[in-house]
Amino acid sequence: MEIEAEPLESEKAQWRQERMRVLDEWCEIELKGSDALKGDVTQEPGTETDTVASETPLQDLYPLLAGPATSSIELVEGDGKEPSTSQTQNQNQKSAGNRSTFNRILDICLCRPTKTQMYPLVYTQKSLIIKLAQIPYDNSNGTHWLLLSDYFTNVTRVMSSADDVTLKPSRVGPHWVTVGFQSASPETDFRGCGVLGLLQMHSFTQRIPDNVLRAMVLLATTEPNVSTVGYSFGNLNIPGLSLPWEDDTWHYPTSISEPARIAVEASNGASDYGNKFGEPVICGFARSFGQRLENGERSEYLKPIMFSGGIGSIDEDEVRKLPCAAHQKVVKIGGPVYRIGVGGGAASSVSVQGNRENQLDFAAVQRGDAEMGGKLHRIVRACAELEPGNPLTAIHDQGAGGNGNVIKELVEGHGVTVRSENFQLGDPSVSLRELWTAEYQENDAALVDPNLLDALQAISKREKCHVSVIGDVEETQRVKLIGSDGTVAVDLDTQKLGEREKKKFHLSTVPRGLKKLELPKGLQVRDALSRVLKLPSVASKRYLTCKVDRSVTGLVAQQQCVGPLHTPLADVAVVALSHFDT
């Protein structure tokens, strides 16, 4: 299968130049809003460039969008009807080549005017342009729908031929596709987008070359945007800062880092990885707790919690995996096999719950590689953008249990025979047990259509990220691992997993001997406030935010630091799904 080439550098440069010109023309109106149009224009209106009075009725300026058979006022009020395809074509033909006052007004709104045209028209039509900018998009408005239909047609025209695509312009999402979290109601289409925003996108699709538009349309598919993190650790015990609830006689395992070190270095790692990968950390939580309970039990986050989550977008068509079928290829995508994450969380918990007090299990510790994570993501994204030729029919992230778990889940209901020599080894001394159980990061398992395997391998070669074909899906419900010497290291009957008795939970309520809240005698408000503000859960989170960039990718609309002097006070984080969002 041929992989379509990306736009030439000269074409990219041409688009960038056009984009900068557009931004330069629009910046005054965009930054100042409608106030930019309300100010006095020093240049007097010219009679040669515009002869329409300043109070021209709005409906008289929309004949090209509404058509002669439809009242133009529907652009504002709406009639709830969707025009037919033939009506769309007729109206497009009638509008071709006609330079009405409405066209010249749109030249201003869409950043395409010459200065000799712009100033007089802004002067005479400023109230009309302001009104145009304030009109919300209405999915039930027939004229709005017509504009959206034409816009969607322009986009899909460059994606495939008219013979093999069925246009459904009444159901497109915020980025010309239906996104996974979009409501089934058509009212969610272009929710929050004004008619002017739609006109801007419509004009954009008509002005740039098809191959550049195709490349930009594909940017709207599967894409991570930002991440959220959380840290739970014990009492900080900061030297020189003794807090009333801390007890410096408490013992901490030497196999675990001190809570203060975790608070600093865990956030360093999360932010560093996120920024390198392209998922800046823009929200989260931090909790510190350590206390001796009434029954004498010590309750503390000795083993810390490092929570992380990603926020992104995905096309609706890519949300569900396809059924597993015989003869599909089972592949591993991503970094090579290392002795990393062997035993996962269970192994790292032994140092807390078991008898390995002074031992560090380095094999159980994860080691992130943001560069490899980016390569893996670009492969998955490129495959999603090949729709309907996506070679990936199902994909699972490798987590706890390593290959022994992810491959079993991937071929559920079927079987596979895996050969160890088909894996790419980063460390040749890795044993079969480690290969089968290690949770090495930046690696996915996927099912691939055998007819599209060449496309996947071509993409992986471009991204310099290895793809290993480790086996074929079989009708048998057995997962086997064959060593390089031919020995059968694993022979798992997956049917047995479904026959296991379900785990039962016996729930009961344990009464707690709680006491009434009693404030210490003589406690002053200032002292109480000082204690509360020193709790890491309440105190300033500057130590988590001000040391890193929180706006990587240029899509972050609001991050944590919204207070004076970049004080992190935000209770909400906002990210745009694309650079075209308004």
Coordinates of C-alpha atoms in Angstrom, one line a residue:
M1 CA 0.0 0.0 0.0
E2 CA 1.4 3.4 -0.9
I3 CA 1.8 6.0 1.8
E4 CA 0.8 9.5 0.6
A5 CA 3.7 11.9 0.7
E6 CA 3.5 14.9 3.0
P7 CA 3.3 18.4 1.5
L8 CA 6.6 19.8 0.1
E9 CA 8.5 22.2 2.3
S10 CA 7.9 25.0 -0.2
E11 CA 4.1 24.4 0.1
K12 CA 4.4 24.3 3.9
A13 CA 6.3 27.6 3.8
Q14 CA 3.7 29.1 1.5
W15 CA 1.0 28.1 4.0
R16 CA 2.9 29.5 6.9
Q17 CA 3.4 32.8 5.1
E18 CA -0.3 33.0 4.3
R19 CA -1.2 32.2 7.9
M20 CA 1.1 35.0 9.2
R21 CA -0.5 37.5 6.8
V22 CA -3.9 36.5 8.0
L23 CA -2.9 36.9 11.6
D24 CA -1.4 40.3 10.9
E25 CA -4.6 41.5 9.2
W26 CA -6.9 40.2 11.9
C27 CA -4.9 40.9 15.0
E28 CA -6.4 44.3 15.7
I29 CA -10.0 43.1 15.5
E30 CA -9.3 39.8 17.2
L31 CA -7.5 41.2 20.2
K32 CA -9.8 44.2 20.8
G33 CA -13.0 42.4 19.9
S34 CA -15.9 44.5 18.7
D35 CA -14.4 47.6 20.3
A36 CA -11.9 47.7 17.4
L37 CA -14.7 48.3 15.1
K38 CA -16.5 50.9 17.2
G39 CA -13.6 53.3 17.2
D40 CA -13.3 56.3 14.9
V41 CA -11.7 55.5 11.5
T42 CA -9.4 58.3 10.4
Q43 CA -9.8 57.7 6.7
E44 CA -13.0 58.9 5.3
P45 CA -15.2 56.4 3.5
G46 CA -14.6 56.2 -0.3
T47 CA -17.4 56.3 -2.7
E48 CA -15.6 54.1 -5.3
T49 CA -15.1 51.1 -3.0
D50 CA -18.5 51.0 -1.4
T51 CA -21.8 52.7 -2.1
V52 CA -24.0 51.0 0.4
A53 CA -25.4 53.1 3.2
S54 CA -24.3 52.3 6.8
E55 CA -27.8 51.3 7.8
T56 CA -28.4 48.8 5.0
P57 CA -30.8 46.1 6.4
L58 CA -29.0 42.9 7.4
Q59 CA -31.2 40.7 5.2
D60 CA -30.3 42.7 2.0
L61 CA -26.7 41.7 2.5
Y62 CA -27.2 37.9 2.5
P63 CA -28.6 37.0 -1.0
L64 CA -25.8 34.7 -1.9
L65 CA -26.1 32.5 1.2
A66 CA -29.9 32.5 1.4
G67 CA -30.7 32.2 -2.3
P68 CA -33.6 33.9 -4.2
A69 CA -36.1 31.3 -3.0
T70 CA -35.3 31.7 0.7
S71 CA -35.6 34.8 2.9
S72 CA -32.1 36.0 3.8
I73 CA -33.2 37.0 7.3
E74 CA -33.1 33.2 8.1
L75 CA -29.4 33.6 8.6
V76 CA -30.2 35.2 11.9
E77 CA -33.7 33.8 12.7
G78 CA -33.6 30.3 11.0
D79 CA -36.3 28.2 9.5
G80 CA -35.3 24.8 10.8
K81 CA -35.1 23.3 7.2
E82 CA -32.1 21.7 5.6
P83 CA -31.7 22.6 1.9
S84 CA -31.4 19.8 -0.6
T85 CA -28.2 18.9 -2.4
S86 CA -29.5 20.3 -5.7
Q87 CA -30.4 23.5 -3.9
T88 CA -26.9 23.7 -2.6
Q89 CA -25.4 23.3 -6.0
N90 CA -27.7 25.9 -7.6
Q91 CA -26.9 28.4 -4.9
N92 CA -23.2 27.8 -5.3
Q93 CA -23.5 28.3 -9.0
K94 CA -25.4 31.6 -8.6
S95 CA -22.8 32.9 -6.1
A96 CA -19.8 32.2 -8.2
G97 CA -17.9 35.3 -9.3
N98 CA -20.3 37.8 -7.8
R99 CA -18.7 40.6 -5.8
S100 CA -21.5 41.9 -3.6
T101 CA -21.2 44.2 -0.5
F102 CA -21.6 41.0 1.6
N103 CA -18.5 39.6 -0.1
R104 CA -16.5 42.8 0.7
I105 CA -17.7 42.7 4.3
L106 CA -16.5 39.1 4.6
D107 CA -13.2 40.2 3.2
I108 CA -12.8 42.2 6.4
C109 CA -14.0 39.5 8.7
L110 CA -12.0 36.8 6.9
C111 CA -8.7 38.8 6.8
R112 CA -8.5 39.2 3.0
P113 CA -8.9 43.0 2.4
T114 CA -6.7 45.5 0.9
K115 CA -6.3 48.6 3.1
T116 CA -8.1 50.8 0.5
Q117 CA -11.1 48.5 0.8
M118 CA -11.0 47.8 4.5
Y119 CA -11.1 51.2 6.1
P120 CA -14.1 52.7 4.2
L121 CA -16.1 49.5 4.6
V122 CA -15.3 49.2 8.3
Y123 CA -16.4 52.8 8.7
T124 CA -19.7 52.4 6.9
Q125 CA -20.6 48.9 8.0
K126 CA -19.1 48.6 11.4
S127 CA -22.4 48.0 13.2
L128 CA -23.3 45.3 10.7
I129 CA -19.9 43.5 11.1
I130 CA -20.3 43.6 14.9
K131 CA -23.8 42.0 14.5
L132 CA -22.4 39.4 12.2
A133 CA -19.7 38.5 14.7
Q134 CA -22.3 38.0 17.4
I135 CA -24.6 35.6 15.5
P136 CA -24.3 32.1 17.1
Y137 CA -24.3 29.0 14.8
D138 CA -27.7 27.3 14.8
N139 CA -27.8 23.7 13.5
S140 CA -31.6 24.0 12.8
N141 CA -31.0 27.1 10.6
G142 CA -31.3 26.1 7.0
T143 CA -28.9 28.8 5.8
H144 CA -26.3 28.0 8.4
W145 CA -26.6 24.4 7.5
L146 CA -26.0 25.3 3.8
L147 CA -22.8 27.1 4.8
L148 CA -21.7 24.2 6.9
S149 CA -22.5 21.8 4.0
D150 CA -20.4 23.7 1.6
Y151 CA -17.5 23.9 4.1
F152 CA -17.7 20.2 4.7
T153 CA -17.8 19.5 1.0
N154 CA -14.6 21.6 0.5
V155 CA -12.8 19.5 3.1
T156 CA -14.0 16.1 2.1
R157 CA -13.3 16.9 -1.6
V158 CA -9.6 16.6 -1.0
M159 CA -9.8 13.5 1.2
S160 CA -11.3 11.1 -1.4
S161 CA -13.1 11.1 -4.7
A162 CA -16.8 12.0 -4.8
D163 CA -17.6 8.4 -6.0
D164 CA -16.4 6.7 -2.8
V165 CA -17.5 9.1 -0.1
T166 CA -20.9 9.8 1.2
L167 CA -21.2 13.4 2.5
K168 CA -23.3 13.9 5.6
P169 CA -22.8 17.6 6.3
S170 CA -25.5 17.8 8.9
R171 CA -23.5 15.7 11.2
V172 CA -19.9 16.9 11.6
G173 CA -18.1 17.6 14.8
P174 CA -16.0 20.6 15.9
H175 CA -13.2 19.6 13.5
W176 CA -15.2 18.3 10.5
V177 CA -15.4 14.8 12.0
T178 CA -17.5 13.2 14.6
V179 CA -15.5 13.0 17.8
G180 CA -15.8 10.2 20.4
F181 CA -17.3 12.3 23.2
Q182 CA -19.8 14.2 20.9
S183 CA -23.4 13.8 21.7
A184 CA -25.8 12.0 19.4
S185 CA -27.8 15.2 19.1
P186 CA -27.1 17.4 16.1
E187 CA -27.3 20.4 18.3
T188 CA -23.8 19.6 19.5
D189 CA -22.3 20.3 16.1
F190 CA -20.1 23.4 16.2
R191 CA -21.4 24.1 19.7
G192 CA -20.1 27.4 20.8
C193 CA -19.0 28.4 17.4
G194 CA -20.3 31.6 15.8
V195 CA -21.3 32.0 12.2
L196 CA -18.2 34.2 11.8
G197 CA -16.0 31.4 13.0
L198 CA -17.6 29.0 10.5
L199 CA -17.2 31.6 7.7
Q200 CA -13.5 31.9 8.6
M201 CA -13.0 28.1 8.3
H202 CA -15.1 28.0 5.1
S203 CA -13.0 30.7 3.5
F204 CA -9.8 29.0 4.7
T205 CA -10.7 25.7 2.9
Q206 CA -11.3 27.6 -0.4
R207 CA -8.0 29.5 -0.4
I208 CA -5.3 27.0 0.3
P209 CA -4.0 24.2 -2.0
D210 CA -5.7 20.8 -1.8
N211 CA -2.6 18.9 -0.7
V212 CA -1.9 21.4 2.2
L213 CA -5.6 21.2 3.2
R214 CA -5.4 17.4 3.2
A215 CA -2.4 17.5 5.5
M216 CA -4.1 19.9 7.9
V217 CA -7.4 18.0 8.0
L218 CA -5.5 14.9 9.1
L219 CA -4.2 16.8 12.1
A220 CA -7.6 16.5 13.7
T221 CA -7.5 12.8 14.4
T222 CA -6.3 10.8 17.5
E223 CA -4.2 13.2 19.5
P224 CA -3.2 13.5 23.2
N225 CA -3.4 17.1 24.5
V226 CA -2.6 17.5 28.2
S227 CA -2.1 15.4 31.3
T228 CA -3.2 15.5 35.0
V229 CA -1.1 14.2 37.9
G230 CA -1.6 13.5 41.6
Y231 CA 0.9 12.9 44.4
S232 CA 0.1 11.4 47.8
F233 CA 3.1 11.1 50.2
G234 CA 3.8 11.0 53.9
N235 CA 4.8 13.7 56.4
L236 CA 7.5 15.9 54.8
N237 CA 9.8 16.3 57.8
I238 CA 11.6 19.2 56.2
P239 CA 14.8 20.0 58.1
G240 CA 14.5 23.2 60.0
L241 CA 10.7 23.3 59.6
S242 CA 9.0 21.3 62.4
L243 CA 5.3 21.0 62.1
P244 CA 3.0 20.1 65.1
W245 CA 1.6 16.9 63.6
E246 CA 5.0 15.4 62.6
D247 CA 6.9 13.0 64.8
D248 CA 10.7 12.8 64.1
T249 CA 11.0 9.5 66.0
W250 CA 9.0 7.6 63.3
H251 CA 10.9 5.2 61.3
Y252 CA 10.9 5.2 57.5
P253 CA 12.0 2.2 55.3
T254 CA 15.4 2.8 53.7
S255 CA 14.2 1.2 50.5
I256 CA 11.7 4.1 49.9
S257 CA 12.6 7.7 49.2
E258 CA 11.7 10.3 51.8
P259 CA 8.3 12.0 51.3
A260 CA 10.0 15.4 50.7
R261 CA 12.2 14.0 48.0
I262 CA 9.2 12.3 46.4
A263 CA 7.2 15.6 46.4
V264 CA 10.0 17.2 44.4
E265 CA 11.4 14.5 42.1
A266 CA 8.1 12.8 41.3
S267 CA 6.7 16.1 40.0
N268 CA 10.0 16.8 38.2
G269 CA 9.7 13.5 36.3
A270 CA 6.0 13.9 35.5
S271 CA 6.4 17.4 34.1
D272 CA 9.6 16.6 32.2
Y273 CA 8.1 13.5 30.5
G274 CA 4.9 15.3 29.7
N275 CA 6.6 18.3 28.1
K276 CA 8.9 16.1 26.1
F277 CA 6.1 13.9 24.9
G278 CA 3.7 16.8 24.3
E279 CA 1.3 16.4 27.2
P280 CA 1.9 19.3 29.6
V281 CA 0.7 18.9 33.2
I282 CA -2.0 21.5 33.7
C283 CA -4.0 20.2 36.7
G284 CA -3.8 17.7 39.5
F285 CA -3.6 17.3 43.3
A286 CA -1.1 16.9 46.1
R287 CA -1.8 15.2 49.5
S288 CA 0.4 14.6 52.5
F289 CA -0.8 12.5 55.5
G290 CA 0.8 10.8 58.4
Q291 CA -1.0 10.3 61.8
R292 CA -1.1 8.0 64.8
L293 CA -4.7 6.8 65.2
E294 CA -6.6 6.3 68.5
N295 CA -6.0 2.5 68.4
G296 CA -2.2 3.1 68.1
E297 CA -2.1 2.3 64.4
R298 CA 0.1 4.5 62.2
S299 CA -1.6 5.6 59.0
E300 CA 0.7 7.3 56.5
Y301 CA 1.5 7.3 52.7
L302 CA 4.7 5.3 53.2
K303 CA 4.5 4.0 49.7
P304 CA 3.5 7.1 47.7
I305 CA 0.8 7.4 45.1
M306 CA 1.9 8.7 41.8
F307 CA -1.2 9.2 39.7
S308 CA -1.2 10.3 36.1
G309 CA -3.8 10.7 33.4
G310 CA -3.9 11.8 29.8
I311 CA -6.6 14.0 28.2
G312 CA -7.0 14.0 24.4
S313 CA -9.3 13.5 21.5
I314 CA -10.1 10.6 19.2
D315 CA -12.4 10.1 16.2
E316 CA -15.6 8.2 16.9
D317 CA -14.7 5.6 14.3
E318 CA -11.5 4.8 16.3
V319 CA -13.1 4.3 19.7
R320 CA -14.1 0.7 19.3
K321 CA -11.7 -2.1 18.4
L322 CA -12.7 -4.7 15.7
P323 CA -13.3 -8.4 16.6
C324 CA -10.3 -10.7 16.8
A325 CA -10.2 -13.0 13.8
A326 CA -7.9 -15.9 12.7
H327 CA -4.9 -15.1 10.6
Q328 CA -4.5 -11.5 11.9
K329 CA -1.0 -10.5 12.7
V330 CA 0.0 -10.0 16.4
V331 CA 2.6 -7.3 16.6
K332 CA 4.5 -5.4 19.2
I333 CA 5.1 -1.7 18.6
G334 CA 7.5 0.5 20.4
G335 CA 10.7 0.2 22.4
P336 CA 12.8 -3.0 22.7
V337 CA 12.6 -5.5 25.6
Y338 CA 14.5 -4.6 28.7
R339 CA 14.7 -5.9 32.3
I340 CA 12.3 -3.1 33.4
G341 CA 9.1 -3.4 35.4
V342 CA 9.6 -7.1 36.2
G343 CA 6.9 -7.9 38.7
G344 CA 5.5 -4.3 38.5
G345 CA 3.6 -2.9 41.5
A346 CA 3.5 -6.2 43.3
A347 CA 7.3 -6.5 43.4
S348 CA 7.8 -2.9 44.5
S349 CA 5.3 -3.4 47.3
V350 CA 7.4 -6.2 48.9
S351 CA 9.7 -3.6 50.4
V352 CA 6.8 -2.2 52.3
Q353 CA 4.8 -5.3 53.1
G354 CA 7.5 -8.0 53.1
N355 CA 10.9 -8.7 54.6
R356 CA 13.2 -7.0 52.1
E357 CA 13.7 -3.9 54.2
N358 CA 17.0 -2.7 52.8
Q359 CA 16.8 -4.0 49.3
L360 CA 16.0 -1.9 46.2
D361 CA 14.4 -4.0 43.5
F362 CA 15.7 -2.0 40.5
A363 CA 14.2 -4.5 38.0
A364 CA 10.7 -3.6 39.2
V365 CA 11.2 0.2 38.7
Q366 CA 9.8 1.8 35.6
R367 CA 12.0 4.0 33.4
G368 CA 10.3 6.3 31.0
D369 CA 11.5 7.2 27.5
A370 CA 9.5 10.2 26.2
E371 CA 11.2 10.1 22.8
M372 CA 10.2 6.5 22.2
G373 CA 6.7 7.3 23.5
G374 CA 6.4 10.1 20.9
K375 CA 7.5 7.7 18.1
L376 CA 5.0 5.1 19.2
H377 CA 2.2 7.8 19.4
R378 CA 3.0 9.0 15.9
I379 CA 2.7 5.5 14.5
V380 CA -0.7 5.0 16.1
R381 CA -1.8 8.4 15.0
A382 CA -0.6 7.8 11.4
C383 CA -2.6 4.6 11.3
A384 CA -5.7 6.3 12.5
E385 CA -5.3 8.9 9.9
L386 CA -5.3 6.3 7.1
E387 CA -9.0 5.6 7.8
P388 CA -10.6 3.7 6.1
G389 CA -7.2 1.9 5.6
N390 CA -6.2 1.8 9.2
P391 CA -4.0 -1.4 9.6
L392 CA -4.7 -1.6 13.3
T393 CA -7.9 -3.5 14.2
A394 CA -7.2 -3.6 17.9
I395 CA -4.5 -2.2 20.2
H396 CA -3.7 -2.6 23.9
D397 CA -1.2 -0.7 26.0
Q398 CA 1.3 -3.0 27.8
G399 CA 0.9 -2.7 31.5
A400 CA 1.2 -4.9 34.6
G401 CA 2.0 -8.5 33.6
G402 CA 3.8 -7.5 30.5
N403 CA 3.4 -9.6 27.3
G404 CA 1.9 -12.5 29.3
N405 CA -1.1 -10.3 30.1
V406 CA -1.5 -7.9 27.1
I407 CA -1.3 -10.7 24.4
K408 CA -3.8 -12.8 26.3
E409 CA -6.2 -9.9 26.4
L410 CA -5.7 -9.0 22.8
V411 CA -6.5 -12.4 21.3
E412 CA -9.4 -13.1 23.7
G413 CA -11.6 -16.0 22.3
H414 CA -8.7 -17.1 20.1
G415 CA -5.1 -18.2 20.5
V416 CA -1.6 -17.4 19.3
T417 CA 1.8 -19.0 19.2
V418 CA 4.5 -16.5 20.0
R419 CA 8.2 -17.1 19.2
S420 CA 10.7 -15.3 21.5
E421 CA 13.2 -14.7 18.6
N422 CA 10.6 -12.4 17.0
F423 CA 11.0 -9.8 19.8
Q424 CA 13.4 -7.0 19.5
L425 CA 15.7 -7.3 22.6
G426 CA 17.4 -4.2 24.0
D427 CA 19.3 -6.5 26.4
P428 CA 20.3 -10.0 25.0
S429 CA 20.6 -11.4 28.6
V430 CA 16.8 -11.1 29.2
S431 CA 15.4 -14.5 30.2
L432 CA 12.1 -15.9 28.8
R433 CA 10.4 -15.3 32.2
E434 CA 11.5 -11.6 32.1
L435 CA 10.5 -11.3 28.4
W436 CA 7.0 -12.6 29.2
T437 CA 6.4 -10.6 32.4
A438 CA 8.4 -7.4 32.2
E439 CA 6.4 -4.2 32.0
Y440 CA 8.9 -2.2 29.9
Q441 CA 7.3 1.1 28.9
E442 CA 6.4 2.7 25.6
N443 CA 5.2 -0.5 24.0
D444 CA 1.8 -1.6 22.7
A445 CA 0.5 -4.9 21.4
A446 CA -1.8 -4.8 18.4
L447 CA -3.8 -6.9 15.9
V448 CA -3.0 -6.0 12.2
D449 CA -4.9 -6.8 9.0
P450 CA -2.3 -8.9 7.1
N451 CA -3.2 -7.1 3.9
L452 CA -2.2 -3.8 5.5
L453 CA 1.0 -5.0 7.3
D454 CA 3.2 -3.3 4.7
A455 CA 1.6 0.1 5.4
L456 CA 2.3 -0.3 9.1
Q457 CA 5.9 -1.3 8.5
A458 CA 6.4 1.7 6.1
I459 CA 5.1 4.1 8.8
S460 CA 7.3 2.5 11.5
K461 CA 10.3 2.9 9.2
R462 CA 9.5 6.5 8.7
E463 CA 9.2 7.1 12.5
K464 CA 12.2 4.9 13.3
C465 CA 10.2 2.9 15.7
H466 CA 10.4 -0.9 15.6
V467 CA 7.4 -3.2 14.8
S468 CA 7.8 -6.9 15.7
V469 CA 5.5 -9.5 14.2
I470 CA 5.4 -12.0 17.0
G471 CA 2.7 -14.4 15.7
D472 CA -0.6 -15.1 14.0
V473 CA -4.0 -15.3 15.5
E474 CA -5.2 -19.0 15.6
E475 CA -8.6 -20.7 16.1
T476 CA -7.2 -22.6 19.1
Q477 CA -7.9 -20.9 22.5
R478 CA -4.3 -21.4 23.7
V479 CA -1.5 -18.8 24.1
K480 CA 1.9 -20.4 23.7
L481 CA 5.4 -19.0 24.1
I482 CA 8.2 -20.9 22.2
G483 CA 11.8 -20.3 23.1
S484 CA 14.6 -19.8 20.6
D485 CA 15.6 -23.5 21.2
G486 CA 12.1 -24.7 20.4
T487 CA 11.1 -25.4 24.0
V488 CA 7.5 -24.5 25.0
A489 CA 7.9 -22.1 27.9
V490 CA 4.2 -21.2 28.2
D491 CA 1.1 -23.1 27.1
L492 CA -2.0 -21.4 28.6
D493 CA -5.5 -22.6 28.0
T494 CA -7.4 -19.3 27.9
Q495 CA -10.7 -21.2 28.4
K496 CA -9.6 -22.0 32.0
L497 CA -9.6 -18.3 32.8
G498 CA -13.3 -18.0 32.0
E499 CA -14.1 -21.0 34.1
R500 CA -12.5 -19.7 37.3
E501 CA -14.9 -19.0 40.1
K502 CA -15.7 -15.3 40.5
K503 CA -14.1 -13.6 43.5
K504 CA -16.6 -13.0 46.3
F505 CA -16.5 -10.0 48.7
H506 CA -18.0 -10.2 52.1
L507 CA -18.9 -6.7 53.1
S508 CA -19.4 -5.5 56.7
T509 CA -19.5 -2.3 58.5
V510 CA -16.8 -1.7 61.1
P511 CA -17.9 0.8 63.8
R512 CA -15.3 3.4 64.5
G513 CA -14.9 4.9 67.9
L514 CA -14.8 8.5 66.8
K515 CA -14.6 11.4 69.3
K516 CA -16.3 14.8 69.1
L517 CA -14.2 17.5 67.7
E518 CA -12.5 19.4 70.5
L519 CA -10.3 22.4 69.7
P520 CA -7.2 22.9 71.9
K521 CA -7.8 25.3 74.7
G522 CA -6.3 28.7 74.1
L523 CA -6.0 28.1 70.4
Q524 CA -5.8 31.5 68.6
V525 CA -7.3 32.0 65.1
R526 CA -3.9 33.1 63.8
D527 CA -2.3 29.9 65.0
A528 CA -5.1 27.7 63.6
L529 CA -4.8 29.5 60.2
S530 CA -1.1 29.1 60.2
R531 CA -1.4 25.3 60.7
V532 CA -4.0 24.9 58.0
L533 CA -2.0 26.9 55.5
K534 CA 1.1 24.8 56.2
L535 CA -0.7 21.6 55.2
P536 CA 0.7 20.5 51.8
S537 CA -2.9 19.8 50.7
V538 CA -3.8 23.5 51.3
A539 CA -0.5 25.3 50.9
S540 CA 0.8 26.9 47.7
K541 CA 1.6 24.5 44.9
R542 CA 4.3 26.8 43.4
Y543 CA 6.8 24.0 44.0
L544 CA 4.9 21.9 41.5
T545 CA 4.1 24.5 38.8
C546 CA 6.5 27.4 38.6
K547 CA 9.5 25.2 37.7
V548 CA 8.1 23.9 34.4
D549 CA 6.5 25.1 31.2
R550 CA 2.7 24.5 31.4
S551 CA 1.8 25.5 27.9
V552 CA 3.7 23.1 25.6
T553 CA 1.9 22.5 22.2
G554 CA 0.2 25.9 22.2
L555 CA -3.2 24.4 23.0
V556 CA -3.4 25.2 26.7
A557 CA -6.1 27.9 27.2
Q558 CA -5.9 27.9 31.1
Q559 CA -3.4 26.2 33.4
Q560 CA -2.9 26.4 37.1
C561 CA -1.2 29.8 37.6
V562 CA -4.0 32.3 37.2
G563 CA -3.4 34.3 40.4
P564 CA -1.2 37.3 41.1
L565 CA 2.5 36.7 40.3
H566 CA 1.6 33.3 38.8
T567 CA 0.1 32.0 42.0
P568 CA -1.5 28.6 41.2
L569 CA -5.2 29.2 42.1
A570 CA -7.2 27.7 39.2
D571 CA -9.8 25.1 40.0
V572 CA -10.3 24.3 36.3
A573 CA -8.0 23.6 33.4
V574 CA -8.9 24.3 29.8
V575 CA -7.3 22.9 26.6
A576 CA -8.3 23.4 22.9
L577 CA -8.6 20.4 20.7
S578 CA -6.9 22.1 17.8
H579 CA -5.3 25.4 16.9
F580 CA -8.5 26.2 14.9
D581 CA -10.7 26.3 18.1
T582 CA -12.2 29.6 19.2

